[in-house]
XYZ file of C-alpha atoms in Angstrom:
704
model
C 2.606 -57.068 -23.025
C 5.981 -55.483 -22.206
C 6.821 -54.783 -25.827
C 7.030 -51.043 -25.253
C 10.216 -51.646 -23.234
C 11.890 -52.824 -26.432
C 11.533 -49.368 -27.994
C 13.612 -46.352 -26.950
C 11.927 -43.523 -25.043
C 12.230 -40.376 -27.169
C 11.556 -36.876 -25.880
C 11.315 -34.074 -28.425
C 11.625 -30.467 -27.304
C 11.414 -27.187 -29.208
C 13.942 -24.713 -27.834
C 13.715 -21.091 -28.933
C 17.343 -19.966 -28.946
C 16.195 -16.345 -29.058
C 14.569 -16.775 -25.654
C 17.630 -18.592 -24.285
C 19.986 -15.860 -25.494
C 17.764 -13.066 -24.179
C 17.483 -14.791 -20.800
C 21.260 -15.109 -20.587
C 21.740 -11.432 -21.505
C 19.080 -10.368 -18.997
C 20.764 -12.331 -16.220
C 24.155 -10.918 -17.119
C 22.941 -7.305 -17.157
C 21.048 -7.583 -13.855
C 23.243 -9.966 -11.819
C 26.715 -8.684 -12.698
C 28.405 -7.461 -9.471
C 25.018 -7.456 -7.775
C 26.396 -6.983 -4.260
C 28.027 -3.691 -5.326
C 27.718 -1.199 -3.764
C 27.799 -2.780 -0.331
C 25.863 0.116 1.146
C 22.230 1.152 1.613
C 20.994 2.598 -1.691
C 18.034 5.017 -1.632
C 14.766 3.163 -0.812
C 16.635 0.085 0.427
C 16.543 1.964 3.727
C 12.736 1.690 3.512
C 12.288 -1.907 2.327
C 15.174 -3.226 4.402
C 13.277 -2.400 7.589
C 10.410 -4.615 6.444
C 12.812 -7.463 5.689
C 14.151 -7.177 9.233
C 10.590 -7.216 10.590
C 9.931 -10.464 8.693
C 13.120 -11.993 10.016
C 12.094 -11.067 13.583
C 8.389 -11.809 12.873
C 7.305 -8.322 14.011
C 4.009 -6.956 12.702
C 4.162 -3.914 10.408
C 1.805 -2.083 8.083
C 2.689 -0.772 4.621
C -0.098 0.817 2.617
C 1.728 0.661 -0.720
C 0.410 -2.769 -1.646
C -0.133 -6.454 -0.848
C 2.635 -8.247 1.046
C 3.865 -10.473 -1.804
C 6.665 -8.124 -2.836
C 7.877 -7.653 0.723
C 7.769 -11.403 1.303
C 9.877 -12.011 -1.804
C 12.514 -9.593 -0.518
C 12.366 -11.317 2.867
C 12.713 -14.699 1.134
C 15.997 -13.514 -0.350
C 17.170 -12.507 3.119
C 16.056 -15.844 4.560
C 17.905 -17.813 1.872
C 21.018 -15.780 2.614
C 20.797 -16.422 6.348
C 19.933 -12.839 7.336
C 18.979 -12.526 11.016
C 17.351 -9.110 10.662
C 19.920 -7.347 12.828
C 20.824 -4.209 10.928
C 19.907 -0.596 11.663
C 18.241 0.754 8.498
C 18.514 4.412 9.455
C 20.630 6.090 6.785
C 21.091 5.992 3.019
C 24.724 5.231 2.240
C 25.384 3.311 5.463
C 27.801 0.433 4.942
C 26.248 -3.019 5.312
C 27.642 -5.100 8.156
C 29.083 -8.545 7.544
C 25.863 -10.307 8.628
C 23.802 -8.711 5.808
C 23.684 -10.955 2.678
C 23.489 -8.118 0.139
C 23.581 -10.423 -2.901
C 20.689 -12.541 -1.608
C 18.575 -9.527 -0.666
C 18.917 -8.073 -4.161
C 18.655 -11.403 -5.971
C 14.883 -11.790 -6.476
C 14.295 -8.235 -7.818
C 17.233 -8.793 -10.166
C 15.829 -12.128 -11.362
C 12.446 -10.472 -11.940
C 14.130 -7.767 -14.008
C 16.180 -10.309 -15.965
C 13.178 -12.510 -16.798
C 11.228 -9.472 -17.993
C 13.556 -9.374 -21.020
C 12.562 -12.746 -22.585
C 8.995 -12.160 -21.436
C 8.839 -8.977 -23.543
C 9.904 -11.085 -26.532
C 7.210 -13.680 -25.885
C 4.439 -11.108 -25.436
C 5.094 -9.450 -28.784
C 5.354 -12.875 -30.410
C 2.070 -14.013 -28.820
C 0.481 -10.859 -30.235
C 1.414 -12.447 -33.604
C 4.026 -9.940 -34.663
C 7.341 -10.963 -36.207
C 10.361 -12.413 -34.430
C 12.219 -9.260 -35.438
C 9.685 -7.043 -33.637
C 9.695 -9.351 -30.614
C 13.487 -9.293 -30.488
C 13.438 -5.495 -30.762
C 11.095 -5.171 -27.774
C 13.259 -7.478 -25.656
C 16.482 -5.655 -26.560
C 14.938 -2.312 -25.627
C 13.940 -3.671 -22.216
C 17.452 -5.117 -21.915
C 19.323 -1.831 -22.480
C 16.955 0.609 -20.750
C 19.175 2.113 -18.040
C 16.457 2.974 -15.517
C 15.048 -0.575 -15.654
C 18.511 -2.004 -15.021
C 19.198 0.340 -12.097
C 15.878 -0.393 -10.424
C 16.210 -4.164 -10.867
C 19.686 -4.370 -9.327
C 18.580 -3.063 -5.927
C 16.352 -4.259 -3.106
C 13.305 -2.480 -4.560
C 9.910 -3.643 -5.824
C 9.337 -1.981 -9.207
C 11.053 -4.767 -11.165
C 8.903 -7.337 -9.334
C 5.767 -5.345 -10.196
C 6.803 -5.142 -13.854
C 7.520 -8.880 -13.923
C 4.056 -9.799 -12.630
C 2.389 -7.254 -14.937
C 4.066 -8.862 -17.937
C 3.397 -12.355 -16.605
C -0.335 -11.587 -16.320
C -0.453 -10.307 -19.898
C 1.594 -13.210 -21.291
C -0.490 -15.787 -19.429
C -3.726 -14.420 -20.832
C -2.343 -14.261 -24.374
C -1.176 -17.863 -24.147
C -4.584 -18.878 -22.811
C -6.354 -17.194 -25.734
C -3.934 -18.474 -28.361
C -3.997 -22.031 -27.051
C -7.783 -22.017 -27.133
C -7.756 -20.768 -30.672
C -5.532 -23.535 -32.034
C -0.340 -7.663 -7.615
C 2.974 -6.545 -5.400
C 1.972 -3.034 -5.252
C -1.631 -1.941 -5.559
C -0.751 -0.171 -8.825
C -0.672 -3.685 -10.321
C -4.449 -3.883 -9.916
C -4.850 -1.554 -12.904
C -3.054 -4.015 -15.175
C -5.286 -6.770 -13.802
C -8.382 -4.697 -14.579
C -7.058 -4.076 -18.100
C -6.618 -7.819 -18.720
C -10.044 -8.395 -17.183
C -11.558 -5.879 -19.600
C -9.904 -7.470 -22.619
C -11.084 -10.882 -21.421
C -14.645 -9.547 -21.116
C -14.553 -8.323 -24.729
C -13.240 -11.698 -25.913
C -15.939 -13.481 -23.912
C -18.609 -11.282 -25.483
C -17.410 -12.247 -28.978
C -17.336 -15.923 -27.990
C -20.963 -15.745 -26.875
C -21.910 -14.432 -30.307
C -19.910 -17.071 -32.207
C -22.565 -19.379 -33.721
C -19.916 -21.924 -34.746
C -19.357 -22.833 -31.076
C -21.744 -25.044 -29.130
C -23.330 -23.867 -25.912
C -21.189 -26.279 -23.931
C -18.024 -24.986 -25.603
C -18.958 -21.348 -24.881
C -19.719 -22.240 -21.273
C -16.319 -23.930 -20.900
C -14.606 -20.847 -22.337
C -16.416 -18.582 -19.871
C -15.710 -20.876 -16.910
C -12.023 -21.070 -17.828
C -11.791 -17.254 -17.852
C -13.750 -16.929 -14.617
C -11.501 -19.408 -12.820
C -8.268 -17.978 -14.244
C -9.117 -14.297 -13.784
C -11.404 -14.273 -10.740
C -11.260 -17.385 -8.570
C -7.515 -18.066 -8.639
C -6.497 -14.388 -8.067
C -8.821 -14.137 -5.050
C -7.468 -17.369 -3.581
C -3.870 -16.272 -4.161
C -4.553 -12.834 -2.666
C -5.991 -14.380 0.487
C -3.129 -16.889 0.640
C -0.488 -14.138 0.532
C -2.135 -12.318 3.438
C -2.553 -15.573 5.364
C 1.178 -16.285 5.109
C 1.914 -12.628 5.915
C -0.144 -12.700 9.115
C 1.174 -16.120 10.160
C 4.740 -14.869 9.809
C 4.171 -11.528 11.555
C 2.799 -12.927 14.788
C 4.633 -10.640 17.230
C 3.932 -7.127 18.369
C 5.715 -4.604 16.136
C 6.155 -0.874 15.505
C 2.767 -0.296 13.839
C 0.520 -1.912 16.456
C -1.035 1.377 17.506
C -2.646 1.814 14.076
C -4.638 -1.385 14.513
C -7.633 -2.071 16.733
C -7.299 -3.380 20.260
C -8.588 -6.777 19.122
C -5.914 -7.001 16.431
C -3.180 -5.927 18.850
C -4.304 -8.507 21.380
C -3.925 -11.237 18.747
C -0.168 -10.537 18.513
C 2.463 -11.967 20.828
C 3.847 -9.412 23.269
C 2.790 -5.771 23.452
C -0.905 -5.376 24.156
C -1.367 -9.161 24.165
C 0.961 -9.352 27.157
C -1.120 -6.713 28.942
C -4.568 -8.036 28.024
C -3.839 -11.751 28.273
C -6.447 -13.308 30.491
C -8.572 -10.210 31.100
C -12.240 -10.745 31.992
C -14.302 -11.022 28.838
C -17.589 -9.514 30.045
C -17.718 -5.930 31.338
C -19.694 -5.793 34.584
C -20.883 -3.061 36.945
C -17.787 -2.165 38.951
C -15.377 -3.032 36.120
C -12.312 -0.841 35.703
C -11.688 -0.172 32.000
C -9.666 1.907 29.555
C -11.626 3.100 26.506
C -9.801 3.370 23.187
C -11.300 5.327 20.301
C -11.787 3.039 17.298
C -11.144 5.828 14.761
C -7.567 6.298 15.915
C -7.013 9.568 14.014
C -4.984 11.705 14.010
C -3.367 9.246 16.469
C -4.685 6.305 18.526
C -5.835 7.578 21.921
C -7.740 6.674 25.106
C -10.516 8.501 26.979
C -8.701 10.489 29.650
C -9.249 13.002 32.428
C -7.120 14.798 34.995
C -7.633 17.298 37.796
C -7.124 20.381 35.601
C -10.259 22.263 34.600
C -11.316 24.103 31.446
C -10.373 27.837 31.487
C -13.087 30.200 32.657
C -12.700 32.243 29.447
C -11.242 30.954 26.144
C -8.974 33.008 23.881
C -11.931 33.957 21.657
C -13.903 35.324 24.589
C -16.327 32.391 25.016
C -16.952 31.080 28.486
C -16.795 27.487 29.691
C -18.281 25.503 32.549
C -14.885 25.451 34.316
C -15.432 21.718 34.866
C -12.700 19.043 34.967
C -11.169 18.417 31.542
C -11.935 15.254 29.564
C -9.641 14.534 26.619
C -8.295 11.711 24.492
C -4.685 10.933 25.391
C -2.337 9.091 22.965
C -0.270 7.359 25.682
C -0.849 4.709 28.326
C -1.568 6.464 31.613
C -3.229 5.711 34.942
C -5.640 8.600 34.249
C -7.098 6.577 31.350
C -8.912 4.255 33.776
C -12.689 4.537 34.264
C -15.124 2.621 36.467
C -18.448 1.413 35.046
C -21.049 2.306 37.708
C -24.697 1.336 38.165
C -26.589 4.673 38.585
C -28.868 3.041 41.194
C -26.041 1.941 43.510
C -23.125 3.617 45.264
C -20.652 0.734 45.157
C -17.682 0.780 42.722
C -16.721 -2.890 42.979
C -17.838 -5.992 41.110
C -20.400 -8.204 42.780
C -19.997 -11.962 43.108
C -21.187 -13.221 40.738
C -20.495 -10.267 38.378
C -23.526 -8.484 36.908
C -22.702 -7.896 33.195
C -23.562 -4.675 31.347
C -25.741 -5.168 28.255
C -26.723 -3.209 25.176
C -29.175 -0.447 26.070
C -28.236 -0.286 29.780
C -27.864 3.103 31.478
C -24.431 3.526 33.077
C -22.237 6.146 34.708
C -18.515 6.375 34.008
C -16.457 7.313 37.057
C -12.918 8.568 36.547
C -10.760 6.201 38.565
C -8.211 8.647 39.980
C -10.522 11.597 40.729
C -13.867 9.728 41.220
C -15.719 12.372 39.204
C -18.474 11.327 36.791
C -18.301 11.715 33.000
C -20.684 14.526 32.103
C -21.886 16.617 29.172
C -24.293 19.544 28.985
C -25.477 22.386 26.784
C -22.175 24.269 26.883
C -20.131 24.711 23.720
C -16.992 22.569 23.400
C -13.655 24.432 23.502
C -12.712 24.027 19.824
C -15.981 22.708 18.353
C -18.639 25.304 19.272
C -21.400 23.370 17.480
C -20.821 20.412 19.817
C -21.242 20.043 23.574
C -18.451 20.214 26.108
C -17.575 16.909 27.809
C -16.254 17.115 31.355
C -16.057 15.378 34.702
C -18.685 16.995 36.895
C -17.705 19.357 39.731
C -20.512 20.709 41.914
C -19.889 24.457 42.105
C -23.391 24.993 43.583
C -24.286 27.409 40.767
C -27.487 25.772 39.471
C -25.618 23.563 36.952
C -26.871 20.064 37.784
C -24.980 16.902 36.912
C -25.953 15.235 33.624
C -23.935 12.045 33.836
C -26.173 9.255 32.578
C -25.129 7.423 29.404
C -26.908 4.724 27.428
C -24.672 1.956 26.115
C -25.082 1.272 22.373
C -23.145 -1.797 21.146
C -22.616 -1.076 17.455
C -21.529 -4.563 16.359
C -24.110 -6.433 18.438
C -25.764 -9.628 17.229
C -28.820 -9.352 19.499
C -30.677 -6.758 21.573
C -29.388 -8.370 24.790
C -25.722 -8.448 23.752
C -23.241 -8.310 26.659
C -20.538 -5.632 26.587
C -17.276 -7.518 25.896
C -13.657 -6.554 26.388
C -11.889 -5.597 23.123
C -14.523 -7.290 20.941
C -17.487 -4.926 21.481
C -17.519 -1.574 19.678
C -19.735 0.778 21.662
C -21.196 4.260 21.593
C -22.154 6.282 24.665
C -25.393 8.193 24.104
C -26.113 10.957 26.611
C -29.528 10.384 28.198
C -30.457 14.065 28.751
C -29.363 15.552 25.388
C -28.970 12.497 23.081
C -25.433 13.696 22.312
C -22.894 10.979 21.460
C -19.418 10.864 22.998
C -17.054 11.654 20.113
C -13.391 12.314 19.389
C -13.219 15.565 17.402
C -9.513 15.093 16.600
C -8.595 18.733 17.307
C -5.571 19.430 19.511
C -6.356 21.500 22.598
C -4.149 24.541 23.403
C -1.428 24.488 26.037
C -3.970 24.664 28.870
C -5.170 21.230 27.630
C -1.585 19.937 27.265
C -2.081 19.572 23.479
C -4.281 16.529 24.073
C -7.187 15.711 21.735
C -10.632 17.230 22.206
C -13.598 15.030 23.162
C -17.106 16.402 22.541
C -20.772 15.489 22.743
C -22.000 15.377 19.132
C -25.680 16.260 18.667
C -25.775 17.158 14.975
C -24.028 14.096 13.564
C -25.591 12.913 10.263
C -24.890 9.259 11.041
C -22.434 6.637 12.238
C -18.741 7.449 12.311
C -15.801 5.592 13.862
C -14.852 8.693 15.875
C -17.972 8.005 17.999
C -17.071 4.357 18.669
C -14.989 3.084 21.588
C -13.826 -0.292 22.813
C -12.530 -1.569 26.129
C -8.826 -2.305 25.822
C -7.617 -2.991 29.371
C -10.083 -4.418 31.862
C -10.148 -5.676 35.432
C -12.827 -6.383 38.003
C -12.676 -3.705 40.709
C -12.215 -5.092 44.221
C -11.540 -2.001 46.372
C -14.265 0.383 47.517
C -11.912 2.810 49.296
C -10.294 5.432 47.052
C -6.714 5.027 48.287
C -6.860 1.259 47.889
C -8.462 1.668 44.475
C -5.664 3.994 43.317
C -3.106 1.362 44.266
C -5.184 -1.208 42.383
C -5.259 0.985 39.256
C -1.474 1.279 39.328
C -0.989 -2.494 39.578
C -1.124 -4.920 36.608
C -4.144 -7.104 35.954
C -3.958 -10.765 36.965
C -6.544 -12.962 35.284
C -6.476 -16.153 33.260
C -8.620 -15.961 30.135
C -7.506 -15.520 26.518
C -9.128 -14.703 23.159
C -8.108 -15.102 19.534
C -9.121 -13.153 16.419
C -9.986 -15.078 13.256
C -7.943 -14.737 10.073
C -10.817 -13.140 8.139
C -11.344 -10.552 10.889
C -7.645 -9.634 10.870
C -7.550 -9.699 7.060
C -10.552 -7.361 6.783
C -9.134 -4.885 9.271
C -5.711 -4.958 7.658
C -7.254 -4.264 4.238
C -9.121 -1.264 5.583
C -6.068 0.132 7.359
C -3.879 -0.307 4.275
C -6.392 1.578 2.135
C -6.952 4.409 4.614
C -3.542 4.921 6.204
C -2.031 8.217 5.146
C 1.474 8.115 3.741
C 4.073 10.791 4.336
C 3.127 13.659 2.010
C 6.183 15.767 2.782
C 8.111 17.132 -0.147
C 11.253 15.223 -1.114
C 14.364 16.496 -2.816
C 13.897 14.067 -5.722
C 10.098 14.039 -5.911
C 8.571 14.834 -9.293
C 5.270 15.097 -11.129
C 3.852 12.689 -13.739
C 4.474 15.284 -16.463
C 8.189 15.302 -15.597
C 8.439 11.562 -16.264
C 7.367 11.524 -19.900
C 9.999 14.100 -20.890
C 12.590 12.565 -18.548
C 12.870 15.963 -16.909
C 14.000 14.431 -13.630
C 16.357 11.829 -12.193
C 17.260 10.483 -8.759
C 20.719 10.279 -7.232
C 20.565 6.847 -5.577
C 24.060 6.509 -4.168
C 27.408 8.316 -3.971
C 30.693 6.668 -3.070
C 32.027 8.228 0.145
C 35.569 8.746 -1.176
C 35.444 8.672 -5.001
C 33.039 10.243 -7.505
C 31.432 6.901 -8.406
C 27.657 7.154 -8.133
C 24.371 5.557 -9.134
C 21.528 7.572 -10.687
C 18.081 6.510 -11.755
C 18.329 7.979 -15.244
C 16.487 6.707 -18.284
C 17.733 6.127 -21.823
C 16.461 9.299 -23.506
C 16.353 7.701 -26.967
C 14.076 4.908 -25.746
C 11.869 7.171 -23.620
C 11.306 9.726 -26.370
C 10.752 7.063 -29.036
C 8.315 5.148 -26.831
C 6.253 8.293 -26.199
C 6.282 9.116 -29.919
C 5.192 5.560 -30.762
C 2.214 5.901 -28.407
C 1.147 9.141 -30.097
C 1.564 7.585 -33.551
C -0.478 4.552 -32.529
C -3.357 6.680 -31.242
C -3.385 8.867 -34.375
C -3.300 5.857 -36.696
C -6.025 4.108 -34.709
C -8.292 7.156 -34.946
C -7.569 7.441 -38.679
C -8.396 3.788 -39.294
C -11.587 4.027 -37.230
C -12.769 7.028 -39.235
C -11.965 5.256 -42.498
C -13.721 2.072 -41.373
C -16.761 4.137 -40.463
C -16.902 5.066 -44.147
C -16.517 1.365 -45.061
C -12.894 1.808 -46.154
C -10.790 -0.992 -44.701
C -7.102 -0.153 -45.054
C -6.027 -3.300 -43.201
C -7.003 -6.948 -43.644
C -9.311 -8.071 -40.850
C -6.638 -10.257 -39.249
C -4.114 -7.397 -39.206
C -6.751 -5.004 -37.881
C -7.664 -7.277 -34.947
C -3.990 -7.806 -34.164
C -3.399 -4.031 -34.273
C -6.335 -3.315 -31.952
C -5.371 -6.039 -29.435
C -1.756 -4.844 -29.304
C -2.923 -1.301 -28.635
C -5.460 -2.361 -26.032
C -2.813 -4.239 -24.053
C 0.275 -2.080 -24.639
C -1.138 1.448 -24.963
C -3.823 0.514 -22.442
C -1.170 -0.873 -20.111
C 0.716 2.419 -20.332
C -2.443 4.424 -19.624
C -3.640 2.426 -16.597
C -0.168 2.451 -15.048
C 0.407 6.162 -15.661
C -2.790 8.236 -15.638
C -3.925 7.279 -12.088
C -0.885 9.085 -10.671
C -2.461 12.411 -11.657
C -5.188 11.688 -9.076
C -2.909 10.551 -6.246
C -2.051 12.777 -3.296
C 1.299 11.244 -2.426
C 4.965 11.949 -2.967
C 5.855 10.671 -6.435
C 9.192 9.668 -7.940
C 10.527 8.821 -11.370
C 10.533 5.082 -10.650
C 6.731 5.123 -10.435
C 6.715 5.547 -14.234
C 8.729 2.401 -14.999
C 5.762 -0.054 -15.232
C 4.003 2.294 -17.687
C 7.235 2.780 -19.636
C 7.619 -0.994 -20.059
C 4.257 -1.207 -21.828
C 5.269 1.698 -24.077
C 8.463 -0.135 -24.973
C 6.404 -3.179 -26.011
C 4.293 -0.946 -28.252
C 7.292 0.655 -29.986
C 8.399 -2.302 -32.210
C 4.730 -3.040 -32.905
C 4.327 0.446 -34.404
C 7.616 0.133 -36.312
C 6.579 -3.179 -37.895
C 3.157 -1.755 -38.748
C 4.739 1.214 -40.528
C 7.082 -1.083 -42.431
C 4.359 -3.576 -43.441
C 1.443 -1.272 -44.215
C 2.642 2.299 -44.736
C 5.841 1.774 -46.719
C 4.513 1.201 -50.255
C 7.650 0.085 -52.056
C 10.627 -2.121 -51.366
C 12.894 0.929 -51.466
C 10.844 2.645 -48.769
C 11.012 -0.465 -46.620
C 14.783 -0.691 -47.050
C 15.275 2.957 -46.131
C 12.962 2.600 -43.132
C 14.837 -0.531 -41.967
C 18.143 1.318 -42.219
C 16.652 4.157 -40.191
C 15.473 1.719 -37.510
C 18.934 0.125 -37.327
C 20.525 3.550 -36.912
C 18.015 4.401 -34.205
C 18.778 1.162 -32.345
C 22.466 2.025 -32.573
C 21.775 5.414 -30.972
C 19.876 3.729 -28.143
C 22.791 1.346 -27.547
C 25.231 4.269 -27.578
C 23.195 6.126 -24.934
C 23.032 2.957 -22.820
C 26.802 2.612 -22.960
C 27.291 6.305 -22.194
C 25.073 6.193 -19.109
C 26.446 2.841 -17.979
C 28.755 4.363 -15.267
C 25.712 5.957 -13.595
C 23.692 2.747 -13.982
C 26.171 0.414 -12.300
C 28.159 2.966 -10.276
C 31.370 0.996 -10.789
C 33.495 3.749 -12.310
C 35.024 6.830 -10.774
C 34.082 9.834 -12.899
C 35.943 13.066 -13.427
C 34.071 16.398 -13.050
C 34.048 16.797 -16.830
C 32.586 13.314 -17.352
C 29.892 14.002 -14.779
C 28.920 17.256 -16.485
C 28.739 15.465 -19.819
C 26.462 12.766 -18.417
C 24.207 15.317 -16.762
C 23.430 16.839 -20.129
C 19.981 17.985 -19.101
C 21.337 20.145 -16.272
C 23.989 21.674 -18.571
C 21.362 22.433 -21.215
C 19.096 24.137 -18.656
C 21.989 26.284 -17.405
C 22.873 27.268 -20.974
C 19.256 28.293 -21.691
C 19.075 30.412 -18.529
C 22.289 32.228 -19.475
C 20.856 33.275 -22.840
C 17.474 34.414 -21.501
């Protein structure tokens, strides 16, 4: 029974020494002197802030992509014992002793290093030769821009790693069956999804497979490409929101409900507020749209000018605006039109959907009003004011119907923070709306509020929610003013579910506007292909040592040429096959098409979308697309050698040419190495020689 113990346990393993060697070289090129320079390098000033927020668990919002990349950077800081205490305010600032520079840069560097053997495996899984696979890996290894980007606390190398990992995983899945960081990564996912759909379509038509086998294939792809990614995506955001549980610098972008779910900040103010808004409640009303800035319904004693600059007249009533700061003049009292009292009864009488209310400004006791007078900056909309009786036959029109937008029933109670409401004017059917325009100096540059009659439908600028809330207790104005200045004191709390916070965060990330200002090193997508730009990342304060994001021109030009050659050859073969002329064996043809779909397609989906983006762009945005081009380059070279070189002599000459070309690429890598690692002080002559593009441009201008 125990006879198996008499035999030795033997484990057999196949070790690809090519992969081992490439991994070692990748680690050496990316990890060597990783903590140098010990200063903030270019966008480390941007990502470092987010690492500090993670360390301090402060909420932030970054619209560039899902939080996985930021969390990986923060993981490096956590492993290094970083406490988050560093002021990320200047590129070139020296890191203090408490900043673990090596740990913060470690995970991007590991991602860049592992991309080298992964390039080898992808080309091999595409069923090309070991020589072609080794060529792809070596090109990724010596590409200067990829090295520079991977050695810093930046996310492009992480994005490239996961792009390649997605492609390699799918290829291994397909081959075994036969025998995102930034949101740009979603395009690679869609590419793999498209290729998987084509494969699935062919599997359905394969009569040699049983129905059960086809169903298993389809289920495996659905789970691997749909179910697992969705679960992982949700998991990343769950961890992100669990970690960032405290009020942070970007709270104002989020809704009141989201802010109240965070520790400190608004949560400290709103903790324990009454849930149900009642007649006599004192409230502040925040506009849900929050653009151009978050703001609250506001009034003050100043009135609209009698005559505007364009000659139009106004009602000269008390101004109503939207004010982007906390202020006592943001408080309003919800009044029952049939009663005079401004306090809450006992028990409180809640306000429900469809009720008619008046809104009394707390500090001036004037009623929110609108009428058929053109708004100051939006002449097609009505002016909104607080009514002053000038005894000039302009009656008050201050009745508003409450419309709870997110109600679940027709008798829904108006709730603090949770209810999103519209105020519909009873007399004119106009809706209280934030126009977003800044009033002139007479309006203190505050935001215009109007009554919108011609709106085509629902818009967030018409929706408001109660942020701060208390039950009014004082009927006398002086006592009420003291009450409005004092903090609320109640004992009731609310929480927001993960899915509610996740949904809002997704929407904010997709709609938040990034800084579109021009940057010294910004560039266009056309500049990237020709390497007509570079970025000075860092300059030593006392010597001429410096780091530039500068690509290997031999690799960049060859990769672009290989893409053009692939497309031309593909079109030629398709035309020939249309005439029933098959230049390639079917196996070689399918391999050629798949390689192009993944590599050329990967370049296209990671490059072409930038032409449609309205954001500041930099050279490093091209690096994911470039990596796919590099994978395509040895594929094209092997194809030329195997199928276009007719004789052994032609193959030998072509091989010699390829070796010479690789030597040129290595020479350029070595030449640019001082600007890649920044570890060498350069003389003015050496700098001019390395900046060959600038010298060439100057020479051309002199001869024009």
